[in-house]
mmCIF file of C-alpha atoms in Angstrom:
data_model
loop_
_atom_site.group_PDB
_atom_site.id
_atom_site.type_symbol
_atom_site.label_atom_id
_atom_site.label_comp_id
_atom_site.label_asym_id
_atom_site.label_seq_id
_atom_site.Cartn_x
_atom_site.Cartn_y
_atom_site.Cartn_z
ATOM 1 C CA UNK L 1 -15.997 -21.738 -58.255
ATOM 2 C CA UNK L 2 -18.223 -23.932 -55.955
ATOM 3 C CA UNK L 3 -18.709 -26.646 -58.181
ATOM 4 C CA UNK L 4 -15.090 -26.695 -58.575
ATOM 5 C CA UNK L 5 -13.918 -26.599 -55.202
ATOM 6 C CA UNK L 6 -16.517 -29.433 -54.374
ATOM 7 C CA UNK L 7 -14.822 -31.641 -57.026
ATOM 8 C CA UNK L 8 -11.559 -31.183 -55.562
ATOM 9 C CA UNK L 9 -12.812 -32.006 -52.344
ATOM 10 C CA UNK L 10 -14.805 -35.475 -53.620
ATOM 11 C CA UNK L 11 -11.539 -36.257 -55.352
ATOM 12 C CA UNK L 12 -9.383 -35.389 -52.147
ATOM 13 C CA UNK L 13 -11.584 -37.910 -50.713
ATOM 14 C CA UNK L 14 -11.369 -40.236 -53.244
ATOM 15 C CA UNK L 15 -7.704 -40.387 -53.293
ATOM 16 C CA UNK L 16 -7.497 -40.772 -49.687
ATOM 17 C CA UNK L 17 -9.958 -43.803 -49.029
ATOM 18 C CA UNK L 18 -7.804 -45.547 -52.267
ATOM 19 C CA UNK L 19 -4.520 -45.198 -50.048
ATOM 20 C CA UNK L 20 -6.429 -46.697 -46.806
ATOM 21 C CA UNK L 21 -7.481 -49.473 -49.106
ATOM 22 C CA UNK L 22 -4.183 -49.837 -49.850
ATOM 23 C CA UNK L 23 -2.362 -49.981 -47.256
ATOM 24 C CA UNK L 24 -4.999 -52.089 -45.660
ATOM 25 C CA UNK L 25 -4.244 -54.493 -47.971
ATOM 26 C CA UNK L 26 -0.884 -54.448 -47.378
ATOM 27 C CA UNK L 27 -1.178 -54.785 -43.858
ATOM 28 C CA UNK L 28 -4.028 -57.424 -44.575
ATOM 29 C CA UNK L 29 -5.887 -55.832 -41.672
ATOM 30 C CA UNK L 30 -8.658 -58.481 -40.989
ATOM 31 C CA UNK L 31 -5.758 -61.062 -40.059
ATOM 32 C CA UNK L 32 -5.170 -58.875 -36.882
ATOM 33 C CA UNK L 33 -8.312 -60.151 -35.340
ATOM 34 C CA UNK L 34 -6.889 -63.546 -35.066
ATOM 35 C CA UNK L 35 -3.824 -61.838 -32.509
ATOM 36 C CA UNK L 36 -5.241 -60.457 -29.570
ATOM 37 C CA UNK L 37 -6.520 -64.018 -29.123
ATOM 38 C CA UNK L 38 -2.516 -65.566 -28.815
ATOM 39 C CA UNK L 39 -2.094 -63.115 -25.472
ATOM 40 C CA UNK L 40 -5.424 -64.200 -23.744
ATOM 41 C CA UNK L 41 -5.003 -67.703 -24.504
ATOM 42 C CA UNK L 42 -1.173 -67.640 -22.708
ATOM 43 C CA UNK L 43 -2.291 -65.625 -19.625
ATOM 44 C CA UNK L 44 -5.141 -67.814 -19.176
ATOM 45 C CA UNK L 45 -2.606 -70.729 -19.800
ATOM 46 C CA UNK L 46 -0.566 -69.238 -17.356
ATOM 47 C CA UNK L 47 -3.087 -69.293 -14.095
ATOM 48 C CA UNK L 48 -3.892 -65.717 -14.541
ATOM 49 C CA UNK L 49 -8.178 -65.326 -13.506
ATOM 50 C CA UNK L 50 -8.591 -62.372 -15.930
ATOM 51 C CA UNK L 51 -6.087 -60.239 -18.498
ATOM 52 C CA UNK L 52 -4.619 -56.890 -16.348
ATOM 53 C CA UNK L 53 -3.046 -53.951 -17.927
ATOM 54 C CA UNK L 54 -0.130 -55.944 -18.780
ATOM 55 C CA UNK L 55 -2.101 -58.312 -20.957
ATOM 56 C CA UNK L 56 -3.219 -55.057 -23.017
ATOM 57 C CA UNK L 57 0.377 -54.761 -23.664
ATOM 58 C CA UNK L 58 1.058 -57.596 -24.697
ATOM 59 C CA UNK L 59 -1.447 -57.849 -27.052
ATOM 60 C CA UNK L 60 -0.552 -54.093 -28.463
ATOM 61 C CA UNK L 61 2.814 -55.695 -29.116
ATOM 62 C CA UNK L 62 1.540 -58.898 -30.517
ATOM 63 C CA UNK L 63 -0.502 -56.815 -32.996
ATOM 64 C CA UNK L 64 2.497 -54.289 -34.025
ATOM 65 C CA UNK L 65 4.964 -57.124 -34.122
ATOM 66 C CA UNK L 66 2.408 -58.967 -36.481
ATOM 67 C CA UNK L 67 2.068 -55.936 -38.717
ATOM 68 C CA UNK L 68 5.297 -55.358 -38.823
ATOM 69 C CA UNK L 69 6.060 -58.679 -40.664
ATOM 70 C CA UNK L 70 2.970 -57.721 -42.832
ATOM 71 C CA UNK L 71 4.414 -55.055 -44.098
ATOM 72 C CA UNK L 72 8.182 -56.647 -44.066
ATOM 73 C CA UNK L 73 6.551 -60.135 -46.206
ATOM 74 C CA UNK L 74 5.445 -57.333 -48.977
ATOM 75 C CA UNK L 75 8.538 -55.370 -49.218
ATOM 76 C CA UNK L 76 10.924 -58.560 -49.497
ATOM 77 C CA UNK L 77 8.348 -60.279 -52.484
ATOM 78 C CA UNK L 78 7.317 -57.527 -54.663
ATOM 79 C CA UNK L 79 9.055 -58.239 -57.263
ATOM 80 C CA UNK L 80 7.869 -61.877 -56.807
ATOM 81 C CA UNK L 81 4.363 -60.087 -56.407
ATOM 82 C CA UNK L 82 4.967 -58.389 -59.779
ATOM 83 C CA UNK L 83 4.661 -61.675 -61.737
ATOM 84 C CA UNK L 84 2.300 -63.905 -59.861
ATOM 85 C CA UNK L 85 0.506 -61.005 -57.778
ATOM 86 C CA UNK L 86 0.795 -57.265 -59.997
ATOM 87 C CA UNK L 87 -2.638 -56.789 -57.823
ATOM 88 C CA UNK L 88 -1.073 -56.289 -54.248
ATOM 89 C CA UNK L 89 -0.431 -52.587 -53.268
ATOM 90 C CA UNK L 90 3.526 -52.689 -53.780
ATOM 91 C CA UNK L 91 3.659 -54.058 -57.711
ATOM 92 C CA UNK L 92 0.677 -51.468 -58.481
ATOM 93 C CA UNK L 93 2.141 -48.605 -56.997
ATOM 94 C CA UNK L 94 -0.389 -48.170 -55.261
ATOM 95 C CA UNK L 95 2.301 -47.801 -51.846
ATOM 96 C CA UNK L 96 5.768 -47.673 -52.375
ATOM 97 C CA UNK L 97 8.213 -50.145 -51.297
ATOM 98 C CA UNK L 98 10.377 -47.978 -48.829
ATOM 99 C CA UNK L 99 7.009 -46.754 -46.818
ATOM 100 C CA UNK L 100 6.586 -50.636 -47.105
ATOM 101 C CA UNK L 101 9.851 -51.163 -45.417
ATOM 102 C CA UNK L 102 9.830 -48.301 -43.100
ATOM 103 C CA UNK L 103 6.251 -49.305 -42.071
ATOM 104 C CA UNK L 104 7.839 -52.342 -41.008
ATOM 105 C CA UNK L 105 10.980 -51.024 -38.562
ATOM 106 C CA UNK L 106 8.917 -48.276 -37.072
ATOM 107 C CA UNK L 107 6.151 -50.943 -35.979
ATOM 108 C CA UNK L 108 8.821 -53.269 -34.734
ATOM 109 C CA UNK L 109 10.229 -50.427 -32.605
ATOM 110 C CA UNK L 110 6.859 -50.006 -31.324
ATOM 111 C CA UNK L 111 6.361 -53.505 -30.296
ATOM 112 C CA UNK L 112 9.623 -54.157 -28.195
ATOM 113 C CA UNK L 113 8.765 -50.604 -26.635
ATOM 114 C CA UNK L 114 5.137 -51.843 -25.802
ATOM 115 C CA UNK L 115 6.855 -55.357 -24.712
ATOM 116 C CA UNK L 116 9.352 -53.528 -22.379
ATOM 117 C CA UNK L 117 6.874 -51.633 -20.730
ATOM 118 C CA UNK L 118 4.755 -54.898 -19.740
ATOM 119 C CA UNK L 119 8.198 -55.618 -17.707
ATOM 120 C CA UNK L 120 10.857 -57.480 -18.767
ATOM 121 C CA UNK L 121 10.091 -61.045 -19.267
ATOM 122 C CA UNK L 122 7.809 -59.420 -21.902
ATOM 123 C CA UNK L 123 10.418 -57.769 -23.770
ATOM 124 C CA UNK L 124 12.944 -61.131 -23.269
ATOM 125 C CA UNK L 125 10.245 -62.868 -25.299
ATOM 126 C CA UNK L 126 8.804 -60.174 -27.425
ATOM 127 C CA UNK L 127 12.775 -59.730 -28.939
ATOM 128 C CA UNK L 128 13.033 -62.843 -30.532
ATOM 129 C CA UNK L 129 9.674 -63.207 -31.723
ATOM 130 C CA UNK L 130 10.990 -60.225 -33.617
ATOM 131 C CA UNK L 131 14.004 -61.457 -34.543
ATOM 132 C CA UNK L 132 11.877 -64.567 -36.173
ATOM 133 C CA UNK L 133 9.493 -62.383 -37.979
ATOM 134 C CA UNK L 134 12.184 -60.824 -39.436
ATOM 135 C CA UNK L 135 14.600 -63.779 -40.009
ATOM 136 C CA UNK L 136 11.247 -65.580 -41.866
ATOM 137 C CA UNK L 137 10.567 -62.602 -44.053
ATOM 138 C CA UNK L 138 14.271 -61.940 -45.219
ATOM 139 C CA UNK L 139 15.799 -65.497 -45.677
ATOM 140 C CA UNK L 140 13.594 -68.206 -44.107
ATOM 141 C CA UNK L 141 10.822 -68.126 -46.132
ATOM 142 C CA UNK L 142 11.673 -69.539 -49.386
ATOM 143 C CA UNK L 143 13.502 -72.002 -47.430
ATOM 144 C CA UNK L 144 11.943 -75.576 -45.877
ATOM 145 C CA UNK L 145 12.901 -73.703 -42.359
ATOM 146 C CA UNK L 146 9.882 -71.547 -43.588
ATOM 147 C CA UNK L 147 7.060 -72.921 -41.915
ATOM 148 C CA UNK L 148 8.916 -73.979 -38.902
ATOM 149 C CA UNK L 149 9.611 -69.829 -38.046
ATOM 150 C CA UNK L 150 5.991 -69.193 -38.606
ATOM 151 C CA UNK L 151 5.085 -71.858 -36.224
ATOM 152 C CA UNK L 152 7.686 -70.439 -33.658
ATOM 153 C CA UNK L 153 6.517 -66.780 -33.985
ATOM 154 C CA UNK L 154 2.778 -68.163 -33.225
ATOM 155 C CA UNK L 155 4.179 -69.985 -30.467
ATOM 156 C CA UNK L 156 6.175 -66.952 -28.876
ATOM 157 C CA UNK L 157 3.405 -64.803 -29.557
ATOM 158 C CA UNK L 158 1.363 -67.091 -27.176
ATOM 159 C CA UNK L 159 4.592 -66.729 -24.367
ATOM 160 C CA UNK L 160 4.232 -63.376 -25.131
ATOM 161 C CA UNK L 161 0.912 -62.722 -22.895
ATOM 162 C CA UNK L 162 1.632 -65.527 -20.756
ATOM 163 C CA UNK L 163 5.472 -63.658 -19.519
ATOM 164 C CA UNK L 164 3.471 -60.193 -19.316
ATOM 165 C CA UNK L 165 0.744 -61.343 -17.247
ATOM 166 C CA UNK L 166 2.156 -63.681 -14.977
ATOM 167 C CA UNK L 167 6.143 -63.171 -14.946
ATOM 168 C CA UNK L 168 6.598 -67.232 -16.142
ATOM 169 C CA UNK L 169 5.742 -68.729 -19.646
ATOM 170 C CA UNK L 170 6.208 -72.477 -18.500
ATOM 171 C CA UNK L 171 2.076 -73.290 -17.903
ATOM 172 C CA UNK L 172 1.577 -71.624 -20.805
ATOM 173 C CA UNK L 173 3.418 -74.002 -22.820
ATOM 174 C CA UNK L 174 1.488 -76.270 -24.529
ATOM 175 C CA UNK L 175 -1.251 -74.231 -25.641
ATOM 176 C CA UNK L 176 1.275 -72.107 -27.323
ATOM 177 C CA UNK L 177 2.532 -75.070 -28.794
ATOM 178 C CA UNK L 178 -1.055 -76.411 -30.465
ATOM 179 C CA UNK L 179 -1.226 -72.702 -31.805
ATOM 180 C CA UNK L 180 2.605 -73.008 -33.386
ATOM 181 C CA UNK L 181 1.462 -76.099 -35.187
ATOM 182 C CA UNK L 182 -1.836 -74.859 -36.897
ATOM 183 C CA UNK L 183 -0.281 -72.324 -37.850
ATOM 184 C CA UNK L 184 2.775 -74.284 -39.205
ATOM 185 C CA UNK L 185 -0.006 -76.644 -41.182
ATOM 186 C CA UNK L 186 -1.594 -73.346 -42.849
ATOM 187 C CA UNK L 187 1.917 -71.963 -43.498
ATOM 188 C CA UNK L 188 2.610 -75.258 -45.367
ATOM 189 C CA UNK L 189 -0.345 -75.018 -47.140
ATOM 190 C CA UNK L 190 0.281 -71.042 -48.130
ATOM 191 C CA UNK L 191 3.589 -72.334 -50.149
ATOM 192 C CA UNK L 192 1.051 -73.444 -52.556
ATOM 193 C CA UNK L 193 -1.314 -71.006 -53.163
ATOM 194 C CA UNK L 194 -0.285 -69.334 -56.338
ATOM 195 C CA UNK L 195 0.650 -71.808 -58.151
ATOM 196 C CA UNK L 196 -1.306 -74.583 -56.371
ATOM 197 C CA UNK L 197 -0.377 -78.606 -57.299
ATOM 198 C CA UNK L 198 0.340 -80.130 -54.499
ATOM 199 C CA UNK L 199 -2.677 -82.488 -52.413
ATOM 200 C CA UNK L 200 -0.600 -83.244 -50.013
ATOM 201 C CA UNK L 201 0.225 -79.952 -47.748
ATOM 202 C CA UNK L 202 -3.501 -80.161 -47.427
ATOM 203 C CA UNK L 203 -3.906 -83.213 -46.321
ATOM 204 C CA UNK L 204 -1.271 -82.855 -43.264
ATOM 205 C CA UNK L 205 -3.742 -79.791 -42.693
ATOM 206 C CA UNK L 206 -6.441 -81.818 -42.434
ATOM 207 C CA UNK L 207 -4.716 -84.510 -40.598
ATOM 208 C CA UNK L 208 -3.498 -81.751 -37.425
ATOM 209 C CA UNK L 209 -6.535 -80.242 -37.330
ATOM 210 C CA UNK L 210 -8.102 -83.144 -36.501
ATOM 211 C CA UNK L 211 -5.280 -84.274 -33.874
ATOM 212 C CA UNK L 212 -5.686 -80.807 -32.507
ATOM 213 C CA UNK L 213 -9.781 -81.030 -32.394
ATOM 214 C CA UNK L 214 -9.380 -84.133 -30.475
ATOM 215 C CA UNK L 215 -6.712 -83.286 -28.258
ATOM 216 C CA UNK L 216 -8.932 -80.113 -27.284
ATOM 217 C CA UNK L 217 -12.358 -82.756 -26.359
ATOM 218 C CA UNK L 218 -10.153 -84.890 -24.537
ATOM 219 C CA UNK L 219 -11.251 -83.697 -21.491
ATOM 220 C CA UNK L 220 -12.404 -79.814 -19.788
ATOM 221 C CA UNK L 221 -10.061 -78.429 -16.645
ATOM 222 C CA UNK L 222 -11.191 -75.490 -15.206
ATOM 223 C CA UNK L 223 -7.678 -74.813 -12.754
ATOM 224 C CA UNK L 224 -9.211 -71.738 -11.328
ATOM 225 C CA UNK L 225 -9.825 -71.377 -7.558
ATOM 226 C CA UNK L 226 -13.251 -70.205 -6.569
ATOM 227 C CA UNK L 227 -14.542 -68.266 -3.581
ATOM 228 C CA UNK L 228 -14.426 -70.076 0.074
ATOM 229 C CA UNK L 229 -12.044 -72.773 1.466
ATOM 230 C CA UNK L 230 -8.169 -72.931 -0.570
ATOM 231 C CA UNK L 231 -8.123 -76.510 -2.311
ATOM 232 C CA UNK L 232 -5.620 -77.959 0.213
ATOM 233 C CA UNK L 233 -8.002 -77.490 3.461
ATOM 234 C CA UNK L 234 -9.250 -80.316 4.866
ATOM 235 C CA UNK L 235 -12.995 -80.775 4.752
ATOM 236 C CA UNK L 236 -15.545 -84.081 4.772
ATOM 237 C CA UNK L 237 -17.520 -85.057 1.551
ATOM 238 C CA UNK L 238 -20.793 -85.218 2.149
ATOM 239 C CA UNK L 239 -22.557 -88.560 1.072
ATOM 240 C CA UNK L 240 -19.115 -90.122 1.243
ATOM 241 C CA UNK L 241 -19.044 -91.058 4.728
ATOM 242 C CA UNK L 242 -15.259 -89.497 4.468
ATOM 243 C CA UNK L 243 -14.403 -87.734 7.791
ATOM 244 C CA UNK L 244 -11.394 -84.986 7.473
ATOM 245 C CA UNK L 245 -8.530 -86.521 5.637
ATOM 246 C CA UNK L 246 -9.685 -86.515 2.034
ATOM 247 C CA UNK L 247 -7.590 -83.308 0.412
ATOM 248 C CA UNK L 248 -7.648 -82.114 -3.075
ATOM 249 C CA UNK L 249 -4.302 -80.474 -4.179
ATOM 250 C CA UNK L 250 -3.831 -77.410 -6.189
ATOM 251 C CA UNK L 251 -4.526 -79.562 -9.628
ATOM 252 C CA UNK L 252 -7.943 -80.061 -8.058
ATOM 253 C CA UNK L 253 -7.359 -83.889 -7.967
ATOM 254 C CA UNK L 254 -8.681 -85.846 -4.651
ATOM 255 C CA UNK L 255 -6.530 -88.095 -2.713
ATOM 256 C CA UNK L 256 -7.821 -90.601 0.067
ATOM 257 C CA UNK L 257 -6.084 -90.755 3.261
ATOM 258 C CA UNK L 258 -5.738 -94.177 3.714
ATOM 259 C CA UNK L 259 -5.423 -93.603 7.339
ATOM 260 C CA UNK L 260 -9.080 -93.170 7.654
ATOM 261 C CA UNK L 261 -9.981 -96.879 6.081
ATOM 262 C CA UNK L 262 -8.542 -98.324 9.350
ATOM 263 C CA UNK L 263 -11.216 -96.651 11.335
ATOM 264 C CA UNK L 264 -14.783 -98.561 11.251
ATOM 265 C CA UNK L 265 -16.273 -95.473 11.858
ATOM 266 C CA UNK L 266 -14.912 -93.723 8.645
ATOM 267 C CA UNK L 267 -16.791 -96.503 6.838
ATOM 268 C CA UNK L 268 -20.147 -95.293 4.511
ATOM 269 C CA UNK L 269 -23.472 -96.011 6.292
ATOM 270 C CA UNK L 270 -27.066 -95.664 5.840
ATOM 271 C CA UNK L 271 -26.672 -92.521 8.047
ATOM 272 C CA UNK L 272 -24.409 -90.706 5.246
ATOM 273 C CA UNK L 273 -25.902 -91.513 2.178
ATOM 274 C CA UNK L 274 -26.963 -88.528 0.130
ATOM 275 C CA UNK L 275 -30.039 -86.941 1.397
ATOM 276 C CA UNK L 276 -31.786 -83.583 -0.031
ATOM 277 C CA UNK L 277 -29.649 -81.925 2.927
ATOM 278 C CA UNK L 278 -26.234 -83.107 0.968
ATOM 279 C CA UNK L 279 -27.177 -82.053 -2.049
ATOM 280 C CA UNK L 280 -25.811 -78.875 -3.468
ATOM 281 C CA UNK L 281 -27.718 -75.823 -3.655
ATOM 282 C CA UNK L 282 -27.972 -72.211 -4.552
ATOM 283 C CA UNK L 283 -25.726 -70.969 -1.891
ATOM 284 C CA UNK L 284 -22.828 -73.361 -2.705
ATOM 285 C CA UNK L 285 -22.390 -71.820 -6.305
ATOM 286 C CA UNK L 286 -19.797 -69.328 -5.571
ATOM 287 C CA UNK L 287 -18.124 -66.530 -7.209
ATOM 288 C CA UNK L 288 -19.503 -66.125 -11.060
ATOM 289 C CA UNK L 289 -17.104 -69.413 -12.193
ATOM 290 C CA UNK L 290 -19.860 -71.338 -14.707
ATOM 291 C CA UNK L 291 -20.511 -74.680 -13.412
ATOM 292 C CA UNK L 292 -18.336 -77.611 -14.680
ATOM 293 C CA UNK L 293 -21.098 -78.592 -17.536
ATOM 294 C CA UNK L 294 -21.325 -75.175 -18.774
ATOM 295 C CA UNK L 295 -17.695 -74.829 -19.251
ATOM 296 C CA UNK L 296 -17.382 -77.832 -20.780
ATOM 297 C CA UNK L 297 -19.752 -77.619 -23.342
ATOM 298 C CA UNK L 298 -18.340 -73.966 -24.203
ATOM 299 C CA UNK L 299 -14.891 -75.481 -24.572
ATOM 300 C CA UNK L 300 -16.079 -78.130 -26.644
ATOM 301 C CA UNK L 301 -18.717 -76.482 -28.743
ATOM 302 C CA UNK L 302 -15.311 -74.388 -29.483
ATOM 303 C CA UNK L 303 -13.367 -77.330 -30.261
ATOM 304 C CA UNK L 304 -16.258 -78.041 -32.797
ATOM 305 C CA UNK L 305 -16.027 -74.592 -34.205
ATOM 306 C CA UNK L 306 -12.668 -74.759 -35.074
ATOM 307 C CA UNK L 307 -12.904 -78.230 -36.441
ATOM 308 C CA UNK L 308 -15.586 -76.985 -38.747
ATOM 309 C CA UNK L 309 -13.908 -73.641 -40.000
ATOM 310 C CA UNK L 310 -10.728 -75.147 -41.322
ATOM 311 C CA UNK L 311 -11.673 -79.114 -42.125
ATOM 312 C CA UNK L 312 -13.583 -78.672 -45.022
ATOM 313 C CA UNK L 313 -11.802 -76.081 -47.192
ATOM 314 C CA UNK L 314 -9.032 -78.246 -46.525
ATOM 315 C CA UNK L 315 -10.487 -81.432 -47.693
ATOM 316 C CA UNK L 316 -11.795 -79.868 -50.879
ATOM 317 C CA UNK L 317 -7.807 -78.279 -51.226
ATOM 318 C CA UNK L 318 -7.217 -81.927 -51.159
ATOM 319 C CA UNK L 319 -8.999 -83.121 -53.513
ATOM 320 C CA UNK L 320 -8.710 -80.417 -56.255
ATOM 321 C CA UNK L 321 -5.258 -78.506 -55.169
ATOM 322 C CA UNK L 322 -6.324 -75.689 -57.550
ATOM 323 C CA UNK L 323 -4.869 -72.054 -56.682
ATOM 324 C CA UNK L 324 -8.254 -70.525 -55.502
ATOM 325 C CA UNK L 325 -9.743 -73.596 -53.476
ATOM 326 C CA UNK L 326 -5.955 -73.619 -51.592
ATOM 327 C CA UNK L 327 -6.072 -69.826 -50.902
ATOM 328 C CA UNK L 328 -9.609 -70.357 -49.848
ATOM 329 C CA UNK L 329 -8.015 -73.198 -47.358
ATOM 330 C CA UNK L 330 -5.000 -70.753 -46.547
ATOM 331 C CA UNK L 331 -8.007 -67.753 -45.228
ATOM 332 C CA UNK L 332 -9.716 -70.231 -43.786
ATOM 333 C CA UNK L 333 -6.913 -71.411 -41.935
ATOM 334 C CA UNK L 334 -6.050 -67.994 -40.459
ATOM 335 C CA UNK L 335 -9.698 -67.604 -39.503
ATOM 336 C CA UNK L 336 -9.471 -70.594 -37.748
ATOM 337 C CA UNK L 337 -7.311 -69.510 -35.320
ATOM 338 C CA UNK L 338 -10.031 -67.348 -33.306
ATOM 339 C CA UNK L 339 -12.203 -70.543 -31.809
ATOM 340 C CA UNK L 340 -8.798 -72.489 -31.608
ATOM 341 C CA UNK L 341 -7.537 -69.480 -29.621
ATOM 342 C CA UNK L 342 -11.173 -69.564 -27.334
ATOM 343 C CA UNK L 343 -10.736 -72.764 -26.861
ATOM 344 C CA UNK L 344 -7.842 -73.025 -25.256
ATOM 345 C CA UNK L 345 -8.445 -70.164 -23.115
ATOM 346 C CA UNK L 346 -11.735 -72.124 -22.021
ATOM 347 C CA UNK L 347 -9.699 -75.163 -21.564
ATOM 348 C CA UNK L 348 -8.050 -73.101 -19.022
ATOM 349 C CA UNK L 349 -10.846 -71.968 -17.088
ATOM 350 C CA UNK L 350 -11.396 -68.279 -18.431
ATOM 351 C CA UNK L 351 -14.811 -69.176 -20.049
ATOM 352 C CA UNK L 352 -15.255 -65.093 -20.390
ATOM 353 C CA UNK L 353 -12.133 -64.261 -21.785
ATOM 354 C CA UNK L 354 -13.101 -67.277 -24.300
ATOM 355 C CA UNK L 355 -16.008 -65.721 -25.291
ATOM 356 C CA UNK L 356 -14.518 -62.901 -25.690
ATOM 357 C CA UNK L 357 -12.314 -64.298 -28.062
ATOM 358 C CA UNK L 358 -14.702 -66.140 -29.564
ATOM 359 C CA UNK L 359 -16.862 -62.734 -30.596
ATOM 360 C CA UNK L 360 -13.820 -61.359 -33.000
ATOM 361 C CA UNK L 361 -14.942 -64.183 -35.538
ATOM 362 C CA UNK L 362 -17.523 -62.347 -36.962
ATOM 363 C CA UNK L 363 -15.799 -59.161 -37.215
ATOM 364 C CA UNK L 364 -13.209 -60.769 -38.935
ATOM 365 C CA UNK L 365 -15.274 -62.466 -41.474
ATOM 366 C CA UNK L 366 -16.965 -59.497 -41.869
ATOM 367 C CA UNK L 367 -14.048 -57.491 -42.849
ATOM 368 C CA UNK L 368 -12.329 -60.418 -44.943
ATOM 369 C CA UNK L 369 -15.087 -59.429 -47.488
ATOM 370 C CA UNK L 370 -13.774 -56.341 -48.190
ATOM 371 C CA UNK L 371 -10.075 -57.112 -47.665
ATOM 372 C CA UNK L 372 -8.430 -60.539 -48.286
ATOM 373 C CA UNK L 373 -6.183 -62.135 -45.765
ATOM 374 C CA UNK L 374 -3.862 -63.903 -48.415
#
């Protein structure tokens, strides 16, 4: 009687991992690591110093919301799925289509709930970012609109923790626009994947990724105010020979007061040249803001990272457009995301929150093993 209850047990076990597996499949679980990322990368966008309670929900709507089309994308292709992919959970039986589907509403519902209670330019962005994962799943898809709603959803998704943290979305604008178009290049490239054939999707992959890396080492702006006098105060450089009238705006760009050029006295002399007593020291690092260098070699060792993740799978996608090297560009892709995402949020000054971004790679990789993103 022992024996036998044990066997029911180890098969009650059994059974149950083989429906997580499933359904962690279907909801391709390892993808979610590249979300959280959109959120931190808007508020940081937006001027906000660190996330706040509102960026947590944000990002628990981001990551519902994304789910949610997850789920959706399986329900409206299974019987596409049955032919090309009779492996995925829905074709196998493994989960049935209307858990599939209500999966889907009952995580949407969560994520405009979520959104609403970050305030309510949240929820005015979180809606249609809905309405697009839905539209894409439903009709856009198969359609050359396709890509273009994927792009927009990244993009929103980006607003998203930009309008919960801060109230505005407009700063956050073009770094929710570089995410929208990677993610419209590896959407491009996904059309592809089963049946594979086509050199060029890849090669327009390649081709933004490298106008993204490049836009991205451009140049390093920190636009976060440190400890001790606000940016428009007054103050003399030292080593300049520049009494008061030398300001530095919000941007943190200088402007010479031309004013002071008609005074002799306001001239550089021997007297103001930098000494040892002019030169910066241990007291005039405030705050814990990295220095300039440090930031700037985090943002572009980033830059690199991202560069490296995606260019090469590409390129060999390009050269032999096979099904498997393409899907191995498509996962790649995806991954990508995370140092794109780190990036930008150390473009923007938040070198922790970058990190911080930076440190879901490995878990992600790490769990890609077991479950594929594609």
């Amino acid at each position: 009687m022992r024996k036998l209850n044990t066997k029911v047990k180890v098969k009650g076990k059994a059974k149950a991992q083989a429906k997580a597996q499933a359904w962690a499949e279907l909801l391709r679980l390892p993808a979610l690591f590249t979300v959280p990322g959109d959120a931190l990368a808007g508020a940081a966008a937006a001027g906000a110093a660190r996330p706040n309670a509102r960026t947590l929900l944000a990002i628990g709507s981001s990551l519902c919301l994304y789910e949610a089309g997850m789920a959706l994308n399986d329900w409206a292709d299974h019987a596409e799925d049955a032919v090309e992919r009779p492996h995925r959970p829905l074709p196998s039986g493994r989960v049935r289509p209307t858990s599939a589907l209500a999966a889907a509403g009952a995580l949407t519902a969560a994520g405009l709930a979520l959104a609403a209670r970050a305030g309510r330019p949240a929820l005015t962005v979180a809606v249609p970012l809905a309405a697009t994962v839905w539209s894409y799943d439903l009709t856009l898809k198969r359609t050359p609109a396709g890509p273009l709603a994927m792009g927009a959803a990244r993009t929103l998704d980006v607003l998203l923790g930009a309008a919960a943290t801060t109230g505005t979305t407009r700063a956050a604008l073009p770094s929710a626009l570089a995410l929208g178009a990677h993610t419209f290049a590896v959407t491009t490239v996904s059309r592809h994947e089963t049946q594979g054939g086509s050199a060029l999707a890849p090669l327009a992959g390649l081709a933004t990724t490298g106008v993204l890396a490049w836009r991205l080492t451009r140049g390093h702006t920190t636009g976060r105010r440190t400890a001790g006098p606000s940016p428009s105060t007054e103050a003399s450089v030292p080593g300049l020979g520049l009494k008061p009238g030398r300001t530095a705006d919000a941007a943190g760009s200088a402007r010479l007061n031309l004013t002071n050029l008609a005074d002799p006295t306001n001239l550089p002399g021997p007297s103001n040249l930098p000494g040892p007593s002019n030169l910066p020291g241990p007291s005039n690092l405030s705050g814990s803001t990295p220095l300039p260098s440090a930031a700037a070699a985090l943002h572009t060792a980033l830059a690199v990272t991202y560069a490296a993740t995606t260019a090469r799978p590409l390129f060999h996608a390009t050269l032999n457009p096979s099904p498997p090297l393409t899907q191995r560009a498509v996962g790649s892709g995806i991954r990508a995301l995370i140092p794109l995402q780190a990036a930008l949020t150390a473009r923007a000054g938040a070198t922790g929150v970058a990190l911080l971004t930076a440190a879901l790679a490995p878990a992600a990789r790490s769990f890609a093993r077991k479950v594929s993103v594609t």
